[in-house]
Amino acid sequence: MIRLSRVTLREINLALIEPFQTSAGVVDKRRIVLVELANADGIEAWSECVAEALPTYSSETVDTCWLALTEWLVPDALGRAFPTPQSARAALDRNVRGHRMAKAAIEMGIWAMAASQRGLPLAALLAGESAHADKPGTGPRDVVETGIALGIQQTPAAIATRSQKAMAEGYRRIKLKIEPGRDVEFVKAATRAINGRASLSVDANCSYTLDNQAHVRALEELDSLGLAMIEQPLHHDDLVHHAELQRRLTTPICLDESISSEADVEAMLTLRSARVVNIKPGRVGGFAQAIAIHDRCAGAGVPVWCGGMYESGIGRAYNVALASLPNFSEPGDLSPSARYWARDVVTPPWMMDENGMVRVPLDKPGLGVDIDAGLIDDLTVRRVSFDV
Ligand code: MG
């Protein structure tokens, strides 16, 4: 039984080591909403909302999540009895549609609090809830394979250099962001640089359409390059055209933005829109939905992997725990802290070994990392607390 007695929301601004360019300008810091949950026994859990500053990946943003959390979700969750962490999902869905990233921040915090209460590492608690983790030898892994997503570069030569560097660092899978006009030649350059020594995939973030012949030709050329997968080539609402494209391609399509729920997975399986799913627990409303999608995909023989949203070390802890489930059979976007942050908000920071593996903390209850509350205080730009 979990009953929240206090919830504190903060927005922190965490400086990125490497600023990145978007259509809206240069982003040099990540605005992140953190949630601090506490119960009457003094058990605390920190969680993270993965929404970004702008509605480019998702319709949710830092500010819409702040609104949803402060106006509806936190007041409704506070003081309510959650018999199990699984029960949080229905409670959060009862009066609020959508707002999945905002809901996930509360829901996943409740899972972490339950893990601490039961003296279990978060990964072990999740494994106990998955129908596909209860067989001998299929509990949580103690290490997870890590991949890297490389942003669009100015030239094919630049992406080749970046790919070589990522391979030298140990990453098991290299994923290139692509867009029309910066695709085939860039991927060929990376393919030559990697020379079969790491798995290579691409992510188009919805930027192609089957109405455009140049787009179709590019997708057909990409299909001939032996990629592990082509992620989210078409519009996020369009499972039908993804199915049409998948029929024409040999390369598996992976869906990311298109999958917000188990119902979306059912539609994907029925239409045969894709053969791989990228699960981000924030995108689907939290762990209950993420585990359900994991299990449904496992039953259908569809591999899944864990995507990333430029999380701090707190969000990373949740992703690493989820990625330890058995059907996460492709490397996740679980880069170590040092890729993004000069100093992470957790200790120890997340590390990756030279073989591209991140250790799952199975030796401690809860998240398995300590929160640097002093640093978080220094980075906080707004804060609000709710008590019962
Ligand atoms: Mg993606």
mmCIF file of C-alpha atoms and ligand atoms in Angstrom:
data_model
loop_
_atom_site.group_PDB
_atom_site.id
_atom_site.type_symbol
_atom_site.label_atom_id
_atom_site.label_comp_id
_atom_site.label_asym_id
_atom_site.label_seq_id
_atom_site.Cartn_x
_atom_site.Cartn_y
_atom_site.Cartn_z
ATOM 1 C CA MET A 1 0.000 0.000 0.000
ATOM 2 C CA ILE A 2 1.300 3.415 -0.971
ATOM 3 C CA ARG A 3 -0.183 6.692 0.173
ATOM 4 C CA LEU A 4 1.594 9.856 -0.886
ATOM 5 C CA SER A 5 1.782 12.478 1.860
ATOM 6 C CA ARG A 6 3.946 15.019 0.060
ATOM 7 C CA VAL A 7 4.841 15.708 -3.567
ATOM 8 C CA THR A 8 7.358 18.356 -4.605
ATOM 9 C CA LEU A 9 7.760 19.403 -8.225
ATOM 10 C CA ARG A 10 10.828 21.224 -9.432
ATOM 11 C CA GLU A 11 12.105 22.411 -12.729
ATOM 12 C CA ILE A 12 15.861 22.203 -13.041
ATOM 13 C CA ASN A 13 18.051 23.510 -15.859
ATOM 14 C CA LEU A 14 20.881 21.093 -16.556
ATOM 15 C CA ALA A 15 23.644 22.357 -18.855
ATOM 16 C CA LEU A 16 24.444 20.088 -21.820
ATOM 17 C CA ILE A 17 28.110 19.397 -22.556
ATOM 18 C CA GLU A 18 27.367 19.568 -26.248
ATOM 19 C CA PRO A 19 24.639 22.049 -27.284
ATOM 20 C CA PHE A 20 22.464 20.879 -30.192
ATOM 21 C CA GLN A 21 20.744 22.698 -33.015
ATOM 22 C CA THR A 22 17.003 22.486 -33.540
ATOM 23 C CA SER A 23 14.732 24.333 -35.940
ATOM 24 C CA ALA A 24 13.964 26.676 -33.018
ATOM 25 C CA GLY A 25 17.605 27.503 -32.253
ATOM 26 C CA VAL A 26 20.506 26.176 -30.225
ATOM 27 C CA VAL A 27 19.633 24.238 -27.076
ATOM 28 C CA ASP A 28 22.400 24.448 -24.480
ATOM 29 C CA LYS A 29 20.503 23.287 -21.430
ATOM 30 C CA ARG A 30 17.873 20.668 -20.724
ATOM 31 C CA ARG A 31 14.798 21.907 -18.863
ATOM 32 C CA ILE A 32 13.703 18.951 -16.705
ATOM 33 C CA VAL A 33 10.780 18.505 -14.317
ATOM 34 C CA LEU A 34 11.733 16.378 -11.304
ATOM 35 C CA VAL A 35 9.217 14.925 -8.876
ATOM 36 C CA GLU A 36 9.973 14.102 -5.269
ATOM 37 C CA LEU A 37 7.413 11.772 -3.676
ATOM 38 C CA ALA A 38 7.179 10.989 0.043
ATOM 39 C CA ASN A 39 4.875 8.873 2.188
ATOM 40 C CA ALA A 40 3.994 9.224 5.854
ATOM 41 C CA ASP A 41 6.741 6.737 6.865
ATOM 42 C CA GLY A 42 9.384 9.017 5.397
ATOM 43 C CA ILE A 43 10.114 6.839 2.346
ATOM 44 C CA GLU A 44 11.079 9.088 -0.550
ATOM 45 C CA ALA A 45 11.396 8.528 -4.280
ATOM 46 C CA TRP A 46 12.603 10.866 -6.994
ATOM 47 C CA SER A 47 11.298 10.609 -10.526
ATOM 48 C CA GLU A 48 11.659 12.536 -13.757
ATOM 49 C CA CYS A 49 9.264 13.815 -16.379
ATOM 50 C CA VAL A 50 10.761 13.260 -19.851
ATOM 51 C CA ALA A 51 8.863 16.041 -21.647
ATOM 52 C CA GLU A 52 11.068 18.465 -23.563
ATOM 53 C CA ALA A 53 10.868 22.256 -23.744
ATOM 54 C CA LEU A 54 9.201 22.290 -27.176
ATOM 55 C CA PRO A 55 6.425 20.097 -28.668
ATOM 56 C CA THR A 56 8.639 18.720 -31.458
ATOM 57 C CA TYR A 57 8.839 15.048 -30.440
ATOM 58 C CA SER A 58 5.529 14.952 -28.544
ATOM 59 C CA SER A 59 2.629 17.331 -27.982
ATOM 60 C CA GLU A 60 3.596 17.397 -24.301
ATOM 61 C CA THR A 61 6.169 19.908 -23.046
ATOM 62 C CA VAL A 62 7.801 20.890 -19.760
ATOM 63 C CA ASP A 63 5.098 23.535 -19.325
ATOM 64 C CA THR A 64 2.092 21.359 -20.235
ATOM 65 C CA CYS A 65 3.374 18.714 -17.813
ATOM 66 C CA TRP A 66 3.850 21.313 -15.094
ATOM 67 C CA LEU A 67 0.227 22.389 -15.642
ATOM 68 C CA ALA A 68 -1.160 18.829 -15.707
ATOM 69 C CA LEU A 69 0.809 17.831 -12.621
ATOM 70 C CA THR A 70 0.012 20.894 -10.509
ATOM 71 C CA GLU A 71 -3.634 21.332 -11.535
ATOM 72 C CA TRP A 72 -4.916 17.772 -11.796
ATOM 73 C CA LEU A 73 -2.544 14.850 -11.307
ATOM 74 C CA VAL A 74 -0.734 15.640 -8.069
ATOM 75 C CA PRO A 75 -3.816 16.966 -6.195
ATOM 76 C CA ASP A 76 -5.697 13.808 -7.243
ATOM 77 C CA ALA A 77 -2.902 11.374 -6.330
ATOM 78 C CA LEU A 78 -2.050 12.948 -2.988
ATOM 79 C CA GLY A 79 -3.503 11.055 -0.042
ATOM 80 C CA ARG A 80 -4.993 8.369 -2.316
ATOM 81 C CA ALA A 81 -4.243 4.751 -1.370
ATOM 82 C CA PHE A 82 -2.531 2.763 -4.114
ATOM 83 C CA PRO A 83 -2.753 -0.926 -3.117
ATOM 84 C CA THR A 84 -0.056 -1.809 -5.698
ATOM 85 C CA PRO A 85 2.077 0.206 -8.105
ATOM 86 C CA GLN A 86 0.045 -1.423 -10.939
ATOM 87 C CA SER A 87 -3.058 0.333 -9.593
ATOM 88 C CA ALA A 88 -1.614 3.826 -10.118
ATOM 89 C CA ARG A 89 -2.206 3.748 -13.870
ATOM 90 C CA ALA A 90 -6.001 3.422 -13.687
ATOM 91 C CA ALA A 91 -6.181 6.037 -10.923
ATOM 92 C CA LEU A 92 -4.199 8.548 -12.990
ATOM 93 C CA ASP A 93 -6.285 7.782 -16.101
ATOM 94 C CA ARG A 94 -9.646 8.157 -14.377
ATOM 95 C CA ASN A 95 -10.184 11.881 -14.791
ATOM 96 C CA VAL A 96 -7.408 12.955 -17.155
ATOM 97 C CA ARG A 97 -7.016 11.896 -20.777
ATOM 98 C CA GLY A 98 -3.614 11.915 -22.427
ATOM 99 C CA HIS A 99 -0.792 13.801 -20.671
ATOM 100 C CA ARG A 100 1.126 10.530 -20.581
ATOM 101 C CA MET A 101 4.534 12.007 -19.812
ATOM 102 C CA ALA A 102 3.095 13.937 -16.862
ATOM 103 C CA LYS A 103 1.337 10.789 -15.589
ATOM 104 C CA ALA A 104 4.455 8.670 -16.035
ATOM 105 C CA ALA A 105 6.442 10.944 -13.726
ATOM 106 C CA ILE A 106 4.043 10.124 -10.865
ATOM 107 C CA GLU A 107 3.406 6.500 -11.847
ATOM 108 C CA MET A 108 7.074 5.561 -12.118
ATOM 109 C CA GLY A 109 7.862 7.333 -8.845
ATOM 110 C CA ILE A 110 5.227 5.123 -7.201
ATOM 111 C CA TRP A 111 6.990 2.026 -8.596
ATOM 112 C CA ALA A 112 10.305 3.244 -7.174
ATOM 113 C CA MET A 113 8.679 3.953 -3.831
ATOM 114 C CA ALA A 114 7.151 0.440 -3.812
ATOM 115 C CA ALA A 115 10.582 -1.031 -4.574
ATOM 116 C CA SER A 116 12.127 0.866 -1.634
ATOM 117 C CA GLN A 117 9.255 -0.157 0.650
ATOM 118 C CA ARG A 118 9.756 -3.821 -0.236
ATOM 119 C CA GLY A 119 13.551 -3.613 -0.055
ATOM 120 C CA LEU A 120 13.846 -4.579 -3.743
ATOM 121 C CA PRO A 121 15.918 -3.105 -6.565
ATOM 122 C CA LEU A 122 13.538 -1.460 -9.061
ATOM 123 C CA ALA A 123 14.607 -3.906 -11.801
ATOM 124 C CA ALA A 124 13.633 -6.874 -9.611
ATOM 125 C CA LEU A 125 10.221 -5.357 -8.866
ATOM 126 C CA LEU A 126 9.571 -4.839 -12.596
ATOM 127 C CA ALA A 127 10.722 -8.370 -13.454
ATOM 128 C CA GLY A 128 8.231 -9.713 -10.920
ATOM 129 C CA GLU A 129 5.411 -7.930 -12.778
ATOM 130 C CA SER A 130 6.302 -9.096 -16.267
ATOM 131 C CA ALA A 131 4.642 -12.272 -17.502
ATOM 132 C CA HIS A 132 7.787 -12.905 -19.545
ATOM 133 C CA ALA A 133 10.291 -12.594 -16.711
ATOM 134 C CA ASP A 134 9.021 -15.301 -14.364
ATOM 135 C CA LYS A 135 10.702 -18.241 -16.037
ATOM 136 C CA PRO A 136 14.074 -19.462 -14.749
ATOM 137 C CA GLY A 137 16.870 -17.498 -16.324
ATOM 138 C CA THR A 138 14.609 -14.678 -17.492
ATOM 139 C CA GLY A 139 14.767 -12.348 -14.459
ATOM 140 C CA PRO A 140 16.375 -8.934 -14.733
ATOM 141 C CA ARG A 141 19.736 -8.858 -16.445
ATOM 142 C CA ASP A 142 22.626 -7.445 -14.438
ATOM 143 C CA VAL A 143 23.964 -5.525 -17.439
ATOM 144 C CA VAL A 144 22.204 -3.944 -20.414
ATOM 145 C CA GLU A 145 23.556 -3.292 -23.899
ATOM 146 C CA THR A 146 23.902 0.331 -24.881
ATOM 147 C CA GLY A 147 23.483 2.106 -28.182
ATOM 148 C CA ILE A 148 23.943 5.731 -29.180
ATOM 149 C CA ALA A 149 21.803 8.068 -31.252
ATOM 150 C CA LEU A 150 23.861 10.488 -33.349
ATOM 151 C CA GLY A 151 22.275 13.752 -34.453
ATOM 152 C CA ILE A 152 22.174 14.938 -38.052
ATOM 153 C CA GLN A 153 25.587 16.251 -39.116
ATOM 154 C CA GLN A 154 26.494 18.746 -41.828
ATOM 155 C CA THR A 155 28.396 16.265 -44.017
ATOM 156 C CA PRO A 156 28.701 12.494 -44.574
ATOM 157 C CA ALA A 157 32.364 12.759 -43.481
ATOM 158 C CA ALA A 158 31.279 14.227 -40.126
ATOM 159 C CA ILE A 159 28.867 11.377 -39.476
ATOM 160 C CA ALA A 160 31.573 8.839 -40.405
ATOM 161 C CA THR A 161 33.922 10.391 -37.830
ATOM 162 C CA ARG A 162 31.188 10.424 -35.175
ATOM 163 C CA SER A 163 30.313 6.794 -35.908
ATOM 164 C CA GLN A 164 33.947 5.694 -35.584
ATOM 165 C CA LYS A 165 34.283 7.522 -32.277
ATOM 166 C CA ALA A 166 31.094 5.908 -30.925
ATOM 167 C CA MET A 167 32.341 2.486 -31.965
ATOM 168 C CA ALA A 168 35.692 3.111 -30.260
ATOM 169 C CA GLU A 169 33.821 4.038 -27.071
ATOM 170 C CA GLY A 170 32.167 0.618 -27.114
ATOM 171 C CA TYR A 171 28.600 1.346 -28.211
ATOM 172 C CA ARG A 172 26.870 -1.825 -29.439
ATOM 173 C CA ARG A 173 24.475 -0.091 -31.814
ATOM 174 C CA ILE A 174 24.820 3.181 -33.657
ATOM 175 C CA LYS A 175 21.670 4.976 -34.711
ATOM 176 C CA LEU A 176 21.808 7.879 -37.123
ATOM 177 C CA LYS A 177 19.163 10.566 -37.188
ATOM 178 C CA ILE A 178 18.166 11.197 -40.810
ATOM 179 C CA GLU A 179 15.882 13.497 -42.752
ATOM 180 C CA PRO A 180 15.072 13.847 -46.459
ATOM 181 C CA GLY A 181 18.202 15.079 -48.240
ATOM 182 C CA ARG A 182 20.510 13.988 -45.456
ATOM 183 C CA ASP A 183 20.032 10.256 -45.565
ATOM 184 C CA VAL A 184 21.479 7.787 -48.100
ATOM 185 C CA GLU A 185 24.948 9.309 -48.555
ATOM 186 C CA PHE A 186 25.261 9.910 -44.806
ATOM 187 C CA VAL A 187 24.305 6.324 -44.019
ATOM 188 C CA LYS A 188 26.684 4.946 -46.646
ATOM 189 C CA ALA A 189 29.530 6.949 -45.099
ATOM 190 C CA ALA A 190 28.717 5.553 -41.655
ATOM 191 C CA THR A 191 28.407 2.005 -43.038
ATOM 192 C CA ARG A 192 31.907 2.238 -44.527
ATOM 193 C CA ALA A 193 33.295 3.677 -41.285
ATOM 194 C CA ILE A 194 31.742 0.977 -39.110
ATOM 195 C CA ASN A 195 32.503 -1.828 -41.565
ATOM 196 C CA GLY A 196 30.211 -4.345 -39.870
ATOM 197 C CA ARG A 197 31.717 -3.951 -36.396
ATOM 198 C CA ALA A 198 28.555 -2.518 -34.797
ATOM 199 C CA SER A 199 24.874 -2.676 -35.596
ATOM 200 C CA LEU A 200 23.646 0.348 -37.578
ATOM 201 C CA SER A 201 20.130 1.770 -37.735
ATOM 202 C CA VAL A 202 18.440 5.051 -38.663
ATOM 203 C CA ASP A 203 15.712 7.188 -37.088
ATOM 204 C CA ALA A 204 13.699 9.534 -39.301
ATOM 205 C CA ASN A 205 11.429 10.989 -36.572
ATOM 206 C CA CYS A 206 8.379 11.003 -38.912
ATOM 207 C CA SER A 207 10.045 13.077 -41.645
ATOM 208 C CA TYR A 208 9.184 11.026 -44.774
ATOM 209 C CA THR A 209 5.947 10.603 -46.715
ATOM 210 C CA LEU A 210 4.915 8.010 -49.303
ATOM 211 C CA ASP A 211 3.370 10.784 -51.433
ATOM 212 C CA ASN A 212 6.844 12.091 -52.240
ATOM 213 C CA GLN A 213 8.720 10.040 -54.851
ATOM 214 C CA ALA A 214 12.135 11.288 -53.709
ATOM 215 C CA HIS A 215 11.323 10.137 -50.168
ATOM 216 C CA VAL A 216 10.223 6.721 -51.427
ATOM 217 C CA ARG A 217 13.403 6.324 -53.498
ATOM 218 C CA ALA A 218 15.539 7.242 -50.468
ATOM 219 C CA LEU A 219 13.717 4.712 -48.292
ATOM 220 C CA GLU A 220 14.223 2.020 -50.952
ATOM 221 C CA GLU A 221 17.931 2.823 -51.147
ATOM 222 C CA LEU A 222 18.221 2.717 -47.363
ATOM 223 C CA ASP A 223 16.554 -0.702 -47.528
ATOM 224 C CA SER A 224 19.486 -2.008 -49.545
ATOM 225 C CA LEU A 225 22.112 -0.990 -46.952
ATOM 226 C CA GLY A 226 21.600 -3.838 -44.467
ATOM 227 C CA LEU A 227 20.387 -1.662 -41.592
ATOM 228 C CA ALA A 228 19.161 -3.292 -38.377
ATOM 229 C CA MET A 229 16.012 -1.152 -38.563
ATOM 230 C CA ILE A 230 14.482 2.033 -39.951
ATOM 231 C CA GLU A 231 12.809 3.871 -37.083
ATOM 232 C CA GLN A 232 9.629 5.889 -37.465
ATOM 233 C CA PRO A 233 9.946 6.875 -41.139
ATOM 234 C CA LEU A 234 6.368 8.189 -41.508
ATOM 235 C CA HIS A 235 3.909 10.353 -39.588
ATOM 236 C CA HIS A 236 3.268 9.386 -35.984
ATOM 237 C CA ASP A 237 -0.477 8.911 -36.536
ATOM 238 C CA ASP A 238 -0.097 6.764 -39.622
ATOM 239 C CA LEU A 239 -0.009 3.004 -38.987
ATOM 240 C CA VAL A 240 -1.655 2.223 -42.334
ATOM 241 C CA HIS A 241 1.088 3.758 -44.486
ATOM 242 C CA HIS A 242 3.746 2.234 -42.235
ATOM 243 C CA ALA A 243 2.148 -1.143 -43.031
ATOM 244 C CA GLU A 244 2.261 -0.373 -46.751
ATOM 245 C CA LEU A 245 5.921 0.637 -46.473
ATOM 246 C CA GLN A 246 6.831 -2.409 -44.358
ATOM 247 C CA ARG A 247 5.387 -4.664 -47.095
ATOM 248 C CA ARG A 248 7.778 -3.047 -49.572
ATOM 249 C CA LEU A 249 10.901 -3.132 -47.380
ATOM 250 C CA THR A 250 13.104 -6.002 -46.237
ATOM 251 C CA THR A 251 14.530 -3.935 -43.371
ATOM 252 C CA PRO A 252 12.387 -4.052 -40.199
ATOM 253 C CA ILE A 253 10.534 -0.834 -39.411
ATOM 254 C CA CYS A 254 10.677 0.199 -35.741
ATOM 255 C CA LEU A 255 7.957 2.398 -34.292
ATOM 256 C CA ASP A 256 8.619 5.042 -31.640
ATOM 257 C CA GLU A 257 6.303 8.096 -31.818
ATOM 258 C CA SER A 258 3.417 5.926 -33.137
ATOM 259 C CA ILE A 259 3.195 3.732 -30.027
ATOM 260 C CA SER A 260 1.536 5.380 -27.028
ATOM 261 C CA SER A 261 -0.383 2.396 -25.664
ATOM 262 C CA GLU A 262 -1.071 -1.328 -25.822
ATOM 263 C CA ALA A 263 -3.933 -0.516 -28.189
ATOM 264 C CA ASP A 264 -1.435 1.033 -30.598
ATOM 265 C CA VAL A 265 0.637 -2.163 -30.401
ATOM 266 C CA GLU A 266 -2.464 -4.246 -31.176
ATOM 267 C CA ALA A 267 -3.149 -2.074 -34.213
ATOM 268 C CA MET A 268 0.509 -2.310 -35.275
ATOM 269 C CA LEU A 269 0.442 -6.114 -35.008
ATOM 270 C CA THR A 270 -2.888 -6.431 -36.826
ATOM 271 C CA LEU A 271 -1.820 -4.136 -39.673
ATOM 272 C CA ARG A 272 1.808 -5.389 -39.668
ATOM 273 C CA SER A 273 3.030 -1.811 -39.565
ATOM 274 C CA ALA A 274 6.420 -2.649 -38.014
ATOM 275 C CA ARG A 275 8.577 -5.472 -36.655
ATOM 276 C CA VAL A 276 10.334 -3.711 -33.741
ATOM 277 C CA VAL A 277 9.123 -1.328 -31.002
ATOM 278 C CA ASN A 278 11.059 1.405 -29.204
ATOM 279 C CA ILE A 279 9.585 1.675 -25.687
ATOM 280 C CA LYS A 280 10.014 4.904 -23.753
ATOM 281 C CA PRO A 281 8.134 4.547 -20.490
ATOM 282 C CA GLY A 282 7.446 8.300 -20.359
ATOM 283 C CA ARG A 283 5.826 8.251 -23.808
ATOM 284 C CA VAL A 284 3.396 5.458 -22.866
ATOM 285 C CA GLY A 285 2.326 6.786 -19.450
ATOM 286 C CA GLY A 286 4.619 4.759 -17.202
ATOM 287 C CA PHE A 287 5.770 1.287 -16.279
ATOM 288 C CA ALA A 288 2.418 -0.552 -16.186
ATOM 289 C CA GLN A 289 1.851 0.300 -19.847
ATOM 290 C CA ALA A 290 5.528 -0.238 -20.737
ATOM 291 C CA ILE A 291 5.509 -3.731 -19.183
ATOM 292 C CA ALA A 292 2.205 -4.567 -20.909
ATOM 293 C CA ILE A 293 3.697 -3.507 -24.277
ATOM 294 C CA HIS A 294 6.878 -5.470 -23.528
ATOM 295 C CA ASP A 295 4.848 -8.594 -22.735
ATOM 296 C CA ARG A 296 2.527 -8.262 -25.736
ATOM 297 C CA CYS A 297 5.490 -7.801 -28.068
ATOM 298 C CA ALA A 298 7.303 -10.769 -26.483
ATOM 299 C CA GLY A 299 4.221 -12.920 -27.124
ATOM 300 C CA ALA A 300 4.166 -11.801 -30.759
ATOM 301 C CA GLY A 301 7.897 -12.326 -31.309
ATOM 302 C CA VAL A 302 8.515 -8.577 -31.716
ATOM 303 C CA PRO A 303 11.764 -7.360 -30.121
ATOM 304 C CA VAL A 304 11.712 -4.120 -28.144
ATOM 305 C CA TRP A 305 14.383 -1.715 -26.944
ATOM 306 C CA CYS A 306 14.471 1.287 -24.650
ATOM 307 C CA GLY A 307 14.742 4.751 -26.195
ATOM 308 C CA GLY A 308 16.119 7.866 -24.523
ATOM 309 C CA MET A 309 14.881 11.435 -24.018
ATOM 310 C CA TYR A 310 18.023 13.237 -22.770
ATOM 311 C CA GLU A 311 17.135 12.170 -19.226
ATOM 312 C CA SER A 312 19.197 13.102 -16.201
ATOM 313 C CA GLY A 313 20.615 10.255 -14.132
ATOM 314 C CA ILE A 314 17.260 9.946 -12.373
ATOM 315 C CA GLY A 315 15.321 9.170 -15.558
ATOM 316 C CA ARG A 316 18.227 6.956 -16.651
ATOM 317 C CA ALA A 317 17.741 4.775 -13.534
ATOM 318 C CA TYR A 318 14.158 4.041 -14.608
ATOM 319 C CA ASN A 319 15.186 3.251 -18.185
ATOM 320 C CA VAL A 320 18.008 0.936 -17.116
ATOM 321 C CA ALA A 321 15.639 -0.971 -14.798
ATOM 322 C CA LEU A 322 13.087 -1.369 -17.596
ATOM 323 C CA ALA A 323 15.720 -2.382 -20.152
ATOM 324 C CA SER A 324 16.747 -5.278 -17.895
ATOM 325 C CA LEU A 325 13.515 -7.138 -18.800
ATOM 326 C CA PRO A 326 14.066 -10.130 -21.115
ATOM 327 C CA ASN A 327 12.421 -8.928 -24.354
ATOM 328 C CA PHE A 328 14.579 -5.783 -24.462
ATOM 329 C CA SER A 329 16.702 -7.670 -26.932
ATOM 330 C CA GLU A 330 18.187 -4.727 -28.845
ATOM 331 C CA PRO A 331 20.629 -2.214 -27.274
ATOM 332 C CA GLY A 332 18.905 0.772 -25.621
ATOM 333 C CA ASP A 333 19.685 4.496 -25.862
ATOM 334 C CA LEU A 334 21.227 4.417 -22.391
ATOM 335 C CA SER A 335 24.342 6.542 -22.813
ATOM 336 C CA PRO A 336 26.409 7.191 -19.686
ATOM 337 C CA SER A 337 26.019 10.483 -17.780
ATOM 338 C CA ALA A 338 29.270 11.874 -19.206
ATOM 339 C CA ARG A 339 27.815 11.985 -22.722
ATOM 340 C CA TYR A 340 25.424 14.754 -21.711
ATOM 341 C CA TRP A 341 26.317 16.309 -18.382
ATOM 342 C CA ALA A 342 29.467 17.755 -16.811
ATOM 343 C CA ARG A 343 27.991 16.657 -13.487
ATOM 344 C CA ASP A 344 24.921 14.421 -13.191
ATOM 345 C CA VAL A 345 22.350 14.768 -10.410
ATOM 346 C CA VAL A 346 23.000 11.199 -9.182
ATOM 347 C CA THR A 347 25.958 9.454 -7.606
ATOM 348 C CA PRO A 348 27.561 7.418 -8.833
ATOM 349 C CA PRO A 349 27.015 8.759 -12.354
ATOM 350 C CA TRP A 350 25.909 6.212 -14.967
ATOM 351 C CA MET A 351 28.919 4.548 -16.561
ATOM 352 C CA MET A 352 29.348 2.366 -19.634
ATOM 353 C CA ASP A 353 32.191 -0.136 -19.949
ATOM 354 C CA GLU A 354 34.382 -0.565 -23.039
ATOM 355 C CA ASN A 355 32.040 -3.293 -24.285
ATOM 356 C CA GLY A 356 29.072 -0.923 -24.298
ATOM 357 C CA MET A 357 27.432 -2.395 -21.202
ATOM 358 C CA VAL A 358 25.730 -0.468 -18.396
ATOM 359 C CA ARG A 359 25.431 -2.233 -15.041
ATOM 360 C CA VAL A 360 21.932 -2.677 -13.596
ATOM 361 C CA PRO A 361 22.149 -1.801 -9.879
ATOM 362 C CA LEU A 362 20.755 -4.979 -8.318
ATOM 363 C CA ASP A 363 22.617 -4.532 -5.022
ATOM 364 C CA LYS A 364 20.443 -1.732 -3.575
ATOM 365 C CA PRO A 365 16.704 -1.211 -3.073
ATOM 366 C CA GLY A 366 14.916 1.387 -5.198
ATOM 367 C CA LEU A 367 16.669 3.293 -7.994
ATOM 368 C CA GLY A 368 20.139 2.066 -7.022
ATOM 369 C CA VAL A 369 21.751 5.510 -7.210
ATOM 370 C CA ASP A 370 21.921 8.351 -4.673
ATOM 371 C CA ILE A 371 20.341 11.702 -5.459
ATOM 372 C CA ASP A 372 22.566 14.794 -5.243
ATOM 373 C CA ALA A 373 19.930 16.986 -3.552
ATOM 374 C CA GLY A 374 22.369 19.872 -3.035
ATOM 375 C CA LEU A 375 23.143 20.064 -6.744
ATOM 376 C CA ILE A 376 19.442 19.794 -7.576
ATOM 377 C CA ASP A 377 18.732 22.712 -5.216
ATOM 378 C CA ASP A 378 21.352 24.784 -7.022
ATOM 379 C CA LEU A 379 19.820 23.969 -10.420
ATOM 380 C CA THR A 380 16.175 24.537 -9.410
ATOM 381 C CA VAL A 381 14.421 27.412 -11.184
ATOM 382 C CA ARG A 382 10.906 26.809 -9.861
ATOM 383 C CA ARG A 383 9.432 24.595 -7.215
ATOM 384 C CA VAL A 384 6.064 23.819 -5.663
ATOM 385 C CA SER A 385 5.105 21.416 -2.840
ATOM 386 C CA PHE A 386 1.816 19.710 -2.069
ATOM 387 C CA ASP A 387 1.034 18.143 1.316
ATOM 388 C CA VAL A 388 -1.873 16.356 2.881
HETATM 389 MG MG MG B 1 13.026 7.705 -32.218
#
